[in-house]
Amino acid sequence: MSEHPKSELPAVPSNFIRNIIDEDNRTGKWDGRVETRFPPEPNGYLHYGHAKSICLNFGLAQTYGGECHLRFDDTNPEKEEQEYVDAIIEAVSWLGFDWGKHLYFASDYFETMYQCAVGLIQADKAYVDSLSADDIRAYRGTLTEPGRNSPYRTRGIEENLDLFRRMRDGEFIEGSHVLRAKIDMASPNINLRDPVIYRIRRVAHHRTGDRWCVYPLYTFAHPIEDAIENITHSICTLEFEDQRPFYDWLLAALADIGIFVRPLPQQIEFARLNLTYVVLSKRKLIQLVDEGHVAGWDDPRLPTLVGARRRGFTAEGFRLFAERIGVSKSDAWIDMSVLEECMREHLNDSAERRVAVLDPLKLIITNYPEGHSEACEAPNHPLKPEMGKREMPFGRELWIEREDFMETPIKGFRRLFPDNMVRLRYGYVVKCTGCEKDADGKVTAVLAEYMPDSKSGTPGADNYKVKGNLHWVSVAHGCGAEIRLYDRLFAHPYPGARREGDPEGHERSFLDDLNPDSYRTIRGWLEPALKYTKPEERFQFERHGYFVADRVDSAQGAPVFNRTVTLKDSWVREKG
Ligand code: ATP
Ligand code: MG
């Protein structure tokens, strides 16, 4: 025997962000305070990628006894809507997180942002530029060539203050002037070549209406939002790495003129979630919805959080997923099976078992008295007696799965075929005696005789050694229901990516890779205990997978079930 001590895994795995926070706590930088934020732009529904960011930001706040803000980054007046605000609030709470009193809208800070800009002008760190957009671009230089100063860069402070005020007052047309930070047109980082921080937009804003006709750019607004809210660690995705020098420059400049106090929030970047078999870009999601490739934002196949919820995915599953994939600095792809496995893990643990027959074929037990029925007991969870039991009525006619019978069995088939015995799970052992067929030779019923002394849970049950163990639903008691079988929305791991065999010059669209079999609806038979399922109740249908009662279309006494995920990862085996 080896003498190695058991390795002890920390409860929450460490990562580079936790290391930064730990170090800040060690040095006392923030006096132990940890304040993060999740800052969605309300221009679309949240998707699985956002779940990673939500779990990370709220999770860190929880771990360190801090706070996480929910902040709507609504500084762009064009695409934002109240519908998205409401959906985002619902999705974050559904994931199980609480922002307490920290619900904010960046548009509430427009006046402060404006004053920050004025402060920069007064400190000679910003100027009004009157070049056209094209000229600004041309003056900016390239990655290899430095930019050139705008002829307006040397405008005096008073003139700049006057022009900026008049921009705000609506005296100028769009595009005639912008406000730029005065940094360095020769900087190797293009983001520091006097970035534009305000522009004129004559567009009404969903919250501030017509009050403003100048709007701050995201790169200017975001650091200020963080500083206003006393954020300690401002966590964002990697594409903002090149913006960090400007984030730091701006907050330092504003601290120098006394608008903010040090220490200043620190931007930390992590790799965004890339997941196979879906697309996680708002633009593509909007296209899928608008062009009718899916039934709406909450289509269970769509990787939105409203879609996930309707699909039956759980908040616990997402949190487990976020923990399992961790955070890193390098971009990688996560396989969809990892997410599905997290959902299975949580559902396996929490979902009660039930029986449903999805492709029904009648089984007639010819030696069972007509009109009679009796109760069989079935555990709600095989490993958790505390979850209790339920009664399943047994009778002369039962629904079984069509695939559980073969008139001429293939090798290794252990289920029903003439002369073979199987157990009807939680009920009796039956012996198949034949079948009935229609004129086309299609099997319409299977015939069997039951062994009256073989009932599960009675001493006689052990007298029979059988290999097959089938599920069933009593014809007289079962409940017919619509069942929706969902599968992956895309048939390929990287939708739209070029593949071997594509003709030269062919541009593949992600829409070309839609999975034509991602949705099928059937009618199945449910055991009676399922009849009064409430919307969003989740079950494991034995041998089939996890199912949820649809939260939209289920009615009292008439549930509609969605398949959340199969019991095992069947994707690779069947389709790979
Ligand atoms: P898209 O690129 O699809 O438009 P976005 O990043 O612009 O998404 P936001 O509303 O700005 O959407 O995102 C809010 C937060 O969620 C940001 O902090 C962003 O970094 C984070 N986020 C967005 N997509 C992902 C992802 N795939 N993985 C992790 N975090 C993400
Ligand atoms: Mg964004």
Coordinates of C-alpha atoms and ligand atoms in Angstrom, one line a residue:
M1 CA 0.0 0.0 0.0
S2 CA 1.3 3.4 -0.8
E3 CA 1.7 5.8 2.1
H4 CA 0.9 9.0 0.1
P5 CA -1.4 11.2 2.0
K6 CA -4.8 11.9 0.4
S7 CA -4.6 15.1 -1.6
E8 CA -6.9 17.8 -0.2
L9 CA -8.7 19.8 -2.8
P10 CA -9.6 23.3 -1.8
A11 CA -13.4 23.9 -1.6
V12 CA -13.3 26.5 -4.3
P13 CA -10.5 26.1 -6.8
S14 CA -8.1 29.0 -6.9
N15 CA -7.5 31.1 -10.0
F16 CA -5.6 34.1 -11.1
I17 CA -8.4 36.5 -10.2
R18 CA -8.6 35.1 -6.7
N19 CA -4.9 35.4 -6.4
I20 CA -5.1 39.1 -7.2
I21 CA -7.9 39.6 -4.6
D22 CA -6.0 37.6 -2.0
E23 CA -2.9 39.8 -2.6
D24 CA -5.0 42.9 -2.3
N25 CA -6.4 41.6 1.0
R26 CA -2.9 40.8 2.2
T27 CA -1.6 44.3 1.4
G28 CA -4.8 45.9 2.7
K29 CA -5.3 47.8 -0.6
W30 CA -9.1 47.9 -0.2
D31 CA -9.3 47.2 3.6
G32 CA -10.7 43.8 2.7
R33 CA -13.5 45.2 0.6
V34 CA -14.4 43.2 -2.6
E35 CA -16.9 44.9 -4.9
T36 CA -17.6 43.6 -8.4
R37 CA -20.2 44.2 -11.0
F38 CA -22.0 42.5 -13.8
P39 CA -22.5 45.2 -16.5
P40 CA -24.7 44.0 -19.3
E41 CA -25.7 46.3 -22.1
P42 CA -29.5 46.0 -22.3
N43 CA -29.5 45.3 -26.1
G44 CA -30.3 41.6 -26.1
Y45 CA -31.1 38.6 -24.0
L46 CA -28.4 37.1 -21.8
H47 CA -26.7 33.9 -23.0
Y48 CA -24.7 31.0 -21.6
G49 CA -21.5 33.2 -21.9
H50 CA -23.1 35.8 -19.6
A51 CA -23.8 33.1 -17.1
K52 CA -20.1 32.5 -16.8
S53 CA -19.5 36.2 -16.1
I54 CA -22.4 36.4 -13.7
C55 CA -21.3 33.3 -11.7
L56 CA -17.8 34.7 -11.7
N57 CA -18.6 38.2 -10.5
F58 CA -21.4 37.3 -8.0
G59 CA -19.4 34.2 -6.9
L60 CA -16.3 36.2 -6.1
A61 CA -18.4 38.7 -4.1
Q62 CA -20.0 35.8 -2.2
T63 CA -16.7 34.1 -1.5
Y64 CA -15.1 37.2 -0.1
G65 CA -18.1 38.5 1.7
G66 CA -18.4 41.4 -0.7
E67 CA -21.0 42.8 -3.0
C68 CA -21.8 42.5 -6.7
H69 CA -23.7 45.2 -8.5
L70 CA -26.1 44.7 -11.4
R71 CA -25.4 47.6 -13.6
F72 CA -27.1 48.3 -16.9
D73 CA -24.5 49.7 -19.2
D74 CA -27.0 51.7 -21.2
T75 CA -24.9 54.6 -22.5
N76 CA -25.6 53.8 -26.1
P77 CA -29.0 55.2 -26.8
E78 CA -29.6 53.3 -30.0
K79 CA -30.3 49.7 -29.4
E80 CA -31.4 49.5 -25.8
E81 CA -34.9 48.6 -24.6
Q82 CA -36.8 48.1 -21.4
E83 CA -37.8 44.6 -22.5
Y84 CA -34.1 43.6 -22.3
V85 CA -33.7 45.2 -18.9
D86 CA -36.6 43.2 -17.5
A87 CA -35.3 40.0 -19.0
I88 CA -31.8 40.5 -17.7
I89 CA -33.1 41.1 -14.1
E90 CA -35.2 38.0 -14.3
A91 CA -32.3 35.9 -15.6
V92 CA -29.8 37.0 -13.0
S93 CA -32.2 36.3 -10.2
W94 CA -33.1 33.0 -11.8
L95 CA -29.4 32.0 -11.6
G96 CA -29.7 32.5 -7.9
F97 CA -27.8 35.8 -7.4
D98 CA -28.8 38.9 -5.4
W99 CA -27.5 42.4 -6.0
G100 CA -29.3 43.7 -2.9
K101 CA -29.5 47.5 -3.2
H102 CA -26.9 47.6 -5.9
L103 CA -29.0 48.0 -9.1
Y104 CA -27.7 50.7 -11.3
F105 CA -28.1 52.3 -14.6
A106 CA -25.1 53.9 -16.3
S107 CA -27.4 56.5 -17.8
D108 CA -28.0 57.8 -14.3
Y109 CA -24.4 59.0 -14.4
F110 CA -24.6 61.0 -17.5
E111 CA -24.3 64.3 -15.6
T112 CA -21.2 63.1 -13.7
M113 CA -19.7 61.8 -16.9
Y114 CA -20.2 65.2 -18.4
Q115 CA -18.6 66.8 -15.5
C116 CA -15.7 64.4 -15.7
A117 CA -15.2 65.5 -19.4
V118 CA -15.4 69.2 -18.4
G119 CA -12.7 68.4 -15.7
L120 CA -10.5 66.9 -18.3
I121 CA -10.8 69.9 -20.6
Q122 CA -10.0 72.2 -17.7
A123 CA -6.9 70.1 -17.0
D124 CA -5.9 70.4 -20.7
K125 CA -6.5 66.6 -21.0
A126 CA -9.4 66.8 -23.5
Y127 CA -10.2 68.9 -26.6
V128 CA -13.0 69.3 -29.1
D129 CA -12.0 68.1 -32.5
S130 CA -13.8 69.2 -35.6
L131 CA -12.3 66.9 -38.1
S132 CA -14.6 64.6 -39.9
A133 CA -14.9 61.0 -38.9
D134 CA -12.9 60.0 -42.0
D135 CA -10.1 62.4 -41.2
I136 CA -10.0 61.3 -37.6
R137 CA -9.4 57.8 -38.9
A138 CA -6.8 58.9 -41.4
Y139 CA -4.9 60.9 -38.7
R140 CA -4.9 58.0 -36.3
G141 CA -2.1 56.1 -38.1
T142 CA -1.7 52.4 -38.2
L143 CA -0.2 49.7 -36.1
T144 CA 3.2 50.4 -37.7
E145 CA 2.9 54.2 -38.2
P146 CA 2.3 56.8 -35.5
G147 CA -0.7 59.1 -35.8
R148 CA -0.7 62.8 -36.5
N149 CA -2.0 65.6 -34.3
S150 CA -5.3 67.1 -35.3
P151 CA -5.1 70.8 -36.2
Y152 CA -7.7 71.3 -33.5
R153 CA -5.6 69.7 -30.8
T154 CA -4.1 73.1 -29.7
R155 CA -7.5 74.8 -29.1
G156 CA -7.4 76.8 -25.9
I157 CA -9.2 75.5 -22.8
E158 CA -11.8 78.3 -22.9
E159 CA -12.7 77.6 -26.5
N160 CA -13.0 73.8 -25.7
L161 CA -15.2 74.5 -22.7
D162 CA -17.4 76.7 -24.8
L163 CA -17.7 74.3 -27.7
F164 CA -18.4 71.3 -25.5
R165 CA -21.1 73.2 -23.7
R166 CA -22.7 74.1 -27.0
M167 CA -22.4 70.5 -28.2
R168 CA -24.5 69.6 -25.1
D169 CA -26.9 72.4 -25.8
G170 CA -27.7 71.0 -29.2
E171 CA -26.2 73.8 -31.3
F172 CA -24.3 71.4 -33.7
I173 CA -25.2 68.7 -36.1
E174 CA -24.1 65.1 -35.6
G175 CA -20.6 64.5 -36.7
S176 CA -19.5 68.1 -36.6
H177 CA -17.5 67.9 -33.4
V178 CA -16.4 65.2 -31.0
L179 CA -14.6 65.4 -27.7
R180 CA -11.3 63.6 -27.5
A181 CA -8.9 62.8 -24.7
K182 CA -5.5 64.4 -25.1
I183 CA -2.9 61.7 -24.7
D184 CA -0.4 60.8 -27.3
M185 CA -0.9 60.4 -31.1
A186 CA 2.3 58.5 -31.3
S187 CA 1.5 55.9 -28.7
P188 CA 2.2 52.3 -29.8
N189 CA -1.2 51.5 -28.4
I190 CA -3.7 52.9 -30.9
N191 CA -6.3 53.2 -28.1
L192 CA -4.2 55.9 -26.5
R193 CA -4.1 58.0 -29.7
D194 CA -6.5 60.7 -28.4
P195 CA -9.5 58.4 -28.2
V196 CA -12.9 60.0 -28.8
I197 CA -14.9 60.2 -25.6
Y198 CA -18.0 62.1 -26.5
R199 CA -20.0 62.4 -29.7
I200 CA -23.2 64.1 -30.7
R201 CA -26.1 61.8 -31.2
R202 CA -29.6 63.2 -31.7
V203 CA -31.3 60.0 -30.5
A204 CA -33.7 59.6 -27.7
H205 CA -32.5 57.3 -24.9
H206 CA -34.8 54.6 -23.3
R207 CA -34.4 56.2 -19.9
T208 CA -33.2 59.8 -20.3
G209 CA -35.4 60.6 -23.3
D210 CA -34.3 63.7 -25.2
R211 CA -32.4 65.2 -22.3
W212 CA -29.1 64.5 -23.9
C213 CA -27.7 64.9 -27.4
V214 CA -24.1 64.1 -26.5
Y215 CA -23.3 60.6 -25.4
P216 CA -20.1 59.2 -23.9
L217 CA -18.3 56.3 -25.6
Y218 CA -18.2 53.0 -23.8
T219 CA -14.5 53.1 -23.1
F220 CA -14.9 56.5 -21.4
A221 CA -18.1 55.7 -19.6
H222 CA -17.2 52.3 -18.2
P223 CA -14.2 53.2 -15.9
I224 CA -16.2 56.2 -14.6
E225 CA -19.2 53.9 -13.8
D226 CA -16.8 51.6 -11.9
A227 CA -15.2 54.5 -10.0
I228 CA -18.6 56.0 -9.1
E229 CA -19.7 52.7 -7.7
N230 CA -16.5 52.1 -5.8
I231 CA -15.9 48.9 -7.7
T232 CA -12.6 47.2 -6.5
H233 CA -12.1 44.6 -9.3
S234 CA -13.6 45.3 -12.6
I235 CA -13.7 42.0 -14.4
C236 CA -14.2 41.8 -18.2
T237 CA -13.4 39.7 -21.2
L238 CA -10.1 39.6 -23.0
E239 CA -11.0 41.9 -25.9
F240 CA -10.7 44.8 -23.5
E241 CA -7.1 44.1 -22.6
D242 CA -5.8 46.8 -25.0
Q243 CA -8.2 49.3 -23.4
R244 CA -6.8 48.8 -20.0
P245 CA -4.1 51.5 -20.4
F246 CA -6.8 54.0 -21.2
Y247 CA -9.0 52.8 -18.3
D248 CA -6.0 53.5 -16.0
W249 CA -5.1 56.8 -17.7
L250 CA -8.6 58.1 -17.4
L251 CA -9.2 57.2 -13.8
A252 CA -5.7 58.5 -12.8
A253 CA -6.4 61.8 -14.6
L254 CA -9.8 62.1 -12.8
A255 CA -8.2 61.3 -9.5
D256 CA -5.5 64.0 -10.1
I257 CA -8.2 66.6 -10.4
G258 CA -10.0 65.4 -7.3
I259 CA -13.0 63.8 -8.9
F260 CA -12.2 60.3 -7.7
V261 CA -9.9 59.1 -4.9
R262 CA -7.4 56.4 -4.9
P263 CA -7.1 53.4 -4.9
L264 CA -8.9 53.2 -8.2
P265 CA -10.7 50.2 -9.6
Q266 CA -8.6 47.6 -11.3
Q267 CA -9.6 46.1 -14.6
I268 CA -8.9 42.4 -14.9
E269 CA -9.5 40.4 -18.1
F270 CA -10.5 36.7 -18.5
A271 CA -11.2 34.5 -21.4
R272 CA -14.8 34.6 -22.6
L273 CA -16.7 31.4 -22.9
N274 CA -16.7 29.7 -26.3
L275 CA -19.0 26.7 -26.4
T276 CA -19.3 24.2 -29.2
Y277 CA -22.6 23.6 -31.0
V278 CA -24.0 27.0 -30.3
V279 CA -23.3 30.6 -31.2
L280 CA -22.8 33.1 -28.3
S281 CA -23.0 36.4 -30.1
K282 CA -25.9 38.7 -29.7
R283 CA -25.9 39.6 -33.4
K284 CA -26.3 36.0 -34.4
L285 CA -28.8 35.2 -31.7
I286 CA -30.9 38.1 -32.9
Q287 CA -30.7 36.8 -36.4
L288 CA -31.8 33.3 -35.4
V289 CA -34.9 34.8 -33.7
D290 CA -35.7 37.5 -36.3
E291 CA -35.4 35.1 -39.2
G292 CA -37.6 32.5 -37.5
H293 CA -35.0 29.7 -37.2
V294 CA -36.2 29.3 -33.6
A295 CA -39.5 30.0 -32.0
G296 CA -38.4 33.1 -30.0
W297 CA -35.9 34.2 -27.4
D298 CA -37.0 31.5 -25.0
D299 CA -36.8 28.7 -27.6
P300 CA -35.3 25.8 -25.5
R301 CA -32.6 25.3 -28.2
L302 CA -31.3 28.8 -28.1
P303 CA -28.3 29.4 -25.8
T304 CA -30.1 32.2 -24.0
L305 CA -30.8 31.9 -20.3
V306 CA -34.5 32.2 -20.9
G307 CA -34.2 29.4 -23.4
A308 CA -32.1 27.3 -20.9
R309 CA -34.7 27.8 -18.3
R310 CA -37.5 26.6 -20.6
R311 CA -35.3 23.7 -21.7
G312 CA -35.1 22.6 -18.0
F313 CA -31.5 23.5 -17.4
T314 CA -30.9 24.5 -13.8
A315 CA -29.3 27.4 -12.1
E316 CA -27.3 24.9 -10.0
G317 CA -26.1 23.3 -13.2
F318 CA -24.8 26.6 -14.6
R319 CA -23.1 27.4 -11.3
L320 CA -21.4 23.9 -11.3
F321 CA -20.4 24.5 -14.9
A322 CA -18.8 27.9 -14.1
E323 CA -16.9 26.4 -11.3
R324 CA -15.8 23.4 -13.3
I325 CA -14.5 25.4 -16.4
G326 CA -12.8 28.0 -14.1
V327 CA -11.3 31.2 -15.5
S328 CA -8.2 31.7 -17.4
K329 CA -6.4 34.2 -19.5
S330 CA -6.3 32.2 -22.7
D331 CA -9.1 31.5 -25.1
A332 CA -10.3 28.0 -25.4
W333 CA -13.4 26.1 -26.5
I334 CA -15.5 24.2 -24.1
D335 CA -17.4 21.2 -25.4
M336 CA -21.2 21.4 -25.0
S337 CA -21.1 17.9 -23.4
V338 CA -19.4 19.6 -20.3
L339 CA -22.4 21.8 -19.8
E340 CA -24.8 19.0 -20.4
E341 CA -23.0 16.8 -18.0
C342 CA -23.3 19.5 -15.3
M343 CA -27.0 19.7 -15.9
R344 CA -27.2 15.8 -15.6
E345 CA -25.3 15.8 -12.4
H346 CA -27.5 18.3 -10.7
L347 CA -30.7 16.7 -12.1
N348 CA -29.6 13.2 -11.3
D349 CA -29.2 14.3 -7.7
S350 CA -32.4 16.4 -7.5
A351 CA -35.0 15.2 -9.9
E352 CA -37.6 12.6 -8.9
R353 CA -38.0 9.6 -11.1
R354 CA -41.1 9.0 -13.1
V355 CA -42.2 6.7 -16.0
A356 CA -43.3 7.9 -19.4
V357 CA -43.7 5.8 -22.6
L358 CA -42.6 7.9 -25.6
D359 CA -43.2 5.4 -28.4
P360 CA -46.2 3.5 -27.2
L361 CA -47.1 -0.1 -28.0
K362 CA -49.8 -2.0 -26.2
L363 CA -48.9 -5.0 -24.0
I364 CA -51.9 -7.2 -23.1
I365 CA -51.5 -9.6 -20.1
T366 CA -53.9 -12.2 -21.1
N367 CA -54.1 -14.0 -17.8
Y368 CA -54.7 -10.8 -15.8
P369 CA -58.3 -10.3 -14.8
E370 CA -60.2 -7.8 -17.0
G371 CA -61.2 -4.6 -15.3
H372 CA -58.9 -5.2 -12.4
S373 CA -56.0 -3.0 -11.3
E374 CA -53.6 -2.8 -8.3
A375 CA -51.0 -0.5 -7.0
C376 CA -47.3 -1.0 -7.4
E377 CA -44.8 1.0 -5.4
A378 CA -42.0 2.9 -7.1
P379 CA -39.3 4.9 -5.3
N380 CA -39.0 8.5 -6.3
H381 CA -35.2 8.3 -6.3
P382 CA -33.2 5.1 -6.3
L383 CA -30.6 6.3 -3.9
K384 CA -32.7 8.6 -1.7
P385 CA -35.4 6.9 0.2
E386 CA -36.1 10.2 1.9
M387 CA -37.6 11.4 -1.3
G388 CA -40.4 8.9 -0.8
K389 CA -42.4 6.6 -3.0
R390 CA -45.5 6.8 -5.2
E391 CA -48.1 4.3 -6.4
M392 CA -48.3 3.2 -10.0
P393 CA -51.4 1.4 -11.1
F394 CA -50.9 -1.9 -12.8
G395 CA -53.6 -3.5 -15.1
R396 CA -54.3 -5.9 -17.9
E397 CA -53.3 -3.5 -20.6
L398 CA -50.0 -1.5 -20.4
W399 CA -48.1 0.9 -22.7
I400 CA -44.6 -0.2 -23.3
E401 CA -42.0 1.2 -25.7
R402 CA -42.2 -0.2 -29.2
E403 CA -38.5 -0.8 -29.2
D404 CA -38.8 -3.1 -26.2
F405 CA -40.4 -5.8 -28.4
M406 CA -38.9 -7.8 -31.3
E407 CA -40.8 -10.6 -32.8
T408 CA -37.5 -12.1 -34.1
P409 CA -34.9 -10.9 -31.6
I410 CA -31.5 -9.8 -32.7
K411 CA -28.5 -11.3 -30.9
G412 CA -28.2 -10.0 -27.3
F413 CA -31.8 -8.6 -27.2
R414 CA -33.0 -9.2 -23.7
R415 CA -36.4 -7.5 -23.7
L416 CA -39.7 -8.9 -25.0
F417 CA -39.8 -11.6 -27.6
P418 CA -41.8 -14.8 -27.8
D419 CA -41.1 -17.1 -24.8
N420 CA -38.8 -14.6 -23.1
M421 CA -39.5 -13.4 -19.6
V422 CA -38.8 -9.9 -18.4
R423 CA -39.7 -7.9 -15.3
L424 CA -42.1 -5.0 -15.6
R425 CA -40.3 -2.7 -13.4
Y426 CA -41.9 -2.3 -9.9
G427 CA -44.5 -4.8 -11.0
Y428 CA -44.6 -8.4 -12.2
V429 CA -42.5 -10.8 -14.3
V430 CA -44.3 -11.5 -17.6
K431 CA -43.6 -14.1 -20.3
C432 CA -44.2 -13.1 -23.9
T433 CA -46.6 -15.4 -25.7
G434 CA -46.9 -13.6 -29.1
C435 CA -48.2 -10.5 -30.8
E436 CA -51.0 -9.1 -32.9
K437 CA -50.5 -7.4 -36.2
D438 CA -52.4 -5.3 -38.6
A439 CA -52.9 -6.1 -42.4
D440 CA -49.5 -4.5 -43.1
G441 CA -47.7 -6.7 -40.7
K442 CA -47.1 -3.9 -38.2
V443 CA -47.2 -5.1 -34.6
T444 CA -50.3 -3.6 -32.9
A445 CA -50.1 -5.4 -29.5
V446 CA -47.8 -7.7 -27.6
L447 CA -49.3 -10.6 -25.7
A448 CA -47.9 -12.0 -22.4
E449 CA -48.8 -13.9 -19.3
Y450 CA -47.8 -12.7 -15.8
M451 CA -46.5 -14.7 -12.9
P452 CA -48.9 -13.9 -10.0
D453 CA -46.2 -14.7 -7.4
S454 CA -43.5 -12.4 -8.9
K455 CA -44.6 -9.0 -7.7
S456 CA -41.7 -6.7 -6.9
G457 CA -41.3 -6.2 -3.1
T458 CA -42.9 -9.6 -2.3
P459 CA -40.9 -12.7 -1.3
G460 CA -41.7 -14.4 -4.6
A461 CA -40.0 -11.8 -6.6
D462 CA -36.7 -13.5 -6.2
N463 CA -37.9 -16.7 -7.7
Y464 CA -37.4 -15.3 -11.2
K465 CA -34.1 -14.5 -12.8
V466 CA -34.7 -12.2 -15.8
K467 CA -32.4 -10.0 -17.7
G468 CA -34.8 -7.4 -19.1
N469 CA -36.4 -4.7 -16.9
L470 CA -39.0 -2.6 -18.7
H471 CA -40.9 0.5 -17.9
W472 CA -44.7 0.7 -18.5
V473 CA -47.7 2.8 -18.0
S474 CA -51.2 1.5 -17.4
V475 CA -53.5 2.1 -20.4
A476 CA -56.5 2.7 -18.2
H477 CA -54.7 5.2 -15.9
G478 CA -52.1 6.8 -18.0
C479 CA -52.2 10.4 -19.2
G480 CA -51.5 11.3 -22.8
A481 CA -49.2 14.3 -23.3
E482 CA -47.3 16.3 -25.8
I483 CA -43.6 15.7 -25.4
R484 CA -41.0 17.9 -27.1
L485 CA -37.7 16.3 -27.9
Y486 CA -35.0 18.9 -28.2
D487 CA -31.5 18.4 -29.4
R488 CA -28.6 20.6 -30.2
L489 CA -29.4 23.6 -32.4
F490 CA -26.3 23.1 -34.6
A491 CA -25.1 19.9 -36.1
H492 CA -21.4 21.0 -36.0
P493 CA -19.2 22.0 -33.2
Y494 CA -18.0 25.3 -34.8
P495 CA -21.1 26.7 -36.6
G496 CA -20.0 28.6 -39.7
A497 CA -16.4 27.6 -39.5
R498 CA -14.7 26.5 -42.7
R499 CA -14.6 22.7 -43.0
E500 CA -12.5 20.3 -45.1
G501 CA -14.2 19.7 -48.4
D502 CA -15.8 23.2 -48.6
P503 CA -15.2 24.6 -52.1
E504 CA -12.4 27.2 -52.4
G505 CA -13.7 30.6 -51.6
H506 CA -17.0 29.3 -50.2
E507 CA -18.2 31.4 -47.3
R508 CA -20.0 29.1 -44.8
S509 CA -22.7 30.8 -42.7
F510 CA -23.5 29.6 -39.2
L511 CA -27.0 29.1 -40.5
D512 CA -25.7 26.4 -42.9
D513 CA -24.9 24.3 -39.9
L514 CA -28.3 24.4 -38.2
N515 CA -29.3 20.9 -37.1
P516 CA -32.4 19.9 -39.0
D517 CA -33.3 17.4 -36.2
S518 CA -33.0 19.7 -33.3
Y519 CA -36.7 19.6 -32.5
R520 CA -39.4 16.9 -32.7
T521 CA -42.7 16.7 -30.9
I522 CA -44.4 13.5 -30.1
R523 CA -47.4 12.2 -28.0
G524 CA -46.4 9.9 -25.2
W525 CA -48.1 8.3 -22.2
L526 CA -47.3 9.4 -18.7
E527 CA -47.9 7.6 -15.4
P528 CA -50.8 9.2 -13.6
A529 CA -48.6 10.8 -11.0
L530 CA -47.4 13.2 -13.7
K531 CA -50.8 14.5 -14.6
Y532 CA -50.8 17.4 -12.1
T533 CA -47.2 18.4 -12.7
K534 CA -46.7 22.1 -12.1
P535 CA -44.8 24.2 -14.8
E536 CA -41.1 23.9 -14.4
E537 CA -41.2 20.7 -12.3
R538 CA -38.4 18.5 -13.4
F539 CA -38.2 14.7 -13.6
Q540 CA -36.0 11.9 -14.8
F541 CA -38.2 9.8 -17.1
E542 CA -36.6 6.4 -16.5
R543 CA -34.5 5.2 -19.3
H544 CA -35.1 8.4 -21.3
G545 CA -33.6 11.4 -19.8
Y546 CA -34.5 14.5 -17.9
F547 CA -37.7 16.4 -18.7
V548 CA -39.3 19.6 -17.5
A549 CA -42.9 20.7 -17.6
D550 CA -43.0 23.5 -20.1
R551 CA -43.4 26.8 -18.2
V552 CA -45.4 28.4 -21.0
D553 CA -47.6 25.7 -22.5
S554 CA -48.4 23.4 -19.6
A555 CA -52.0 23.6 -18.3
Q556 CA -53.5 22.4 -15.1
G557 CA -53.9 18.6 -15.5
A558 CA -52.3 18.7 -19.0
P559 CA -48.6 19.1 -18.8
V560 CA -46.4 19.5 -21.8
F561 CA -42.9 18.2 -21.3
N562 CA -39.6 19.3 -22.8
R563 CA -36.6 17.0 -22.9
T564 CA -33.8 18.8 -21.1
V565 CA -31.1 16.3 -21.8
T566 CA -30.7 12.6 -22.5
L567 CA -29.4 10.3 -19.8
K568 CA -26.1 9.8 -21.4
D569 CA -24.2 11.8 -24.0
S570 CA -25.8 10.2 -27.0
W571 CA -24.5 12.8 -29.4
V572 CA -21.1 11.3 -30.1
R573 CA -22.4 7.7 -30.4
E574 CA -25.3 8.5 -32.7
K575 CA -24.2 11.4 -34.8
G576 CA -20.4 11.8 -34.4
Ligands
ATP1 P1 -21.9 40.3 -27.4 O1 -20.4 40.3 -27.8 O2 -22.6 39.0 -27.8 O3 -22.6 41.5 -27.9 P2 -21.3 41.6 -25.0 O4 -20.1 41.2 -24.4 O5 -21.3 42.8 -25.8 O6 -21.9 40.4 -25.9 P3 -22.5 42.7 -22.7 O7 -23.9 42.9 -22.4 O8 -21.6 43.8 -22.9 O9 -22.5 41.7 -24.0 O10 -21.9 41.7 -21.6 C1 -22.0 41.9 -20.3 C2 -20.9 41.1 -19.6 O11 -20.9 39.8 -20.0 C3 -19.6 41.7 -20.0 O12 -18.8 41.9 -18.9 C4 -19.0 40.7 -20.9 O13 -17.6 40.7 -20.9 C5 -19.6 39.4 -20.4 N1 -19.7 38.4 -21.4 C6 -20.3 38.5 -22.6 N2 -20.1 37.4 -23.4 C7 -19.4 36.6 -22.6 C8 -18.9 35.2 -22.8 N3 -19.1 34.6 -24.0 N4 -18.2 34.7 -21.8 C9 -18.0 35.3 -20.7 N5 -18.4 36.6 -20.4 C10 -19.1 37.2 -21.4
MG2 MG -20.4 44.5 -24.7

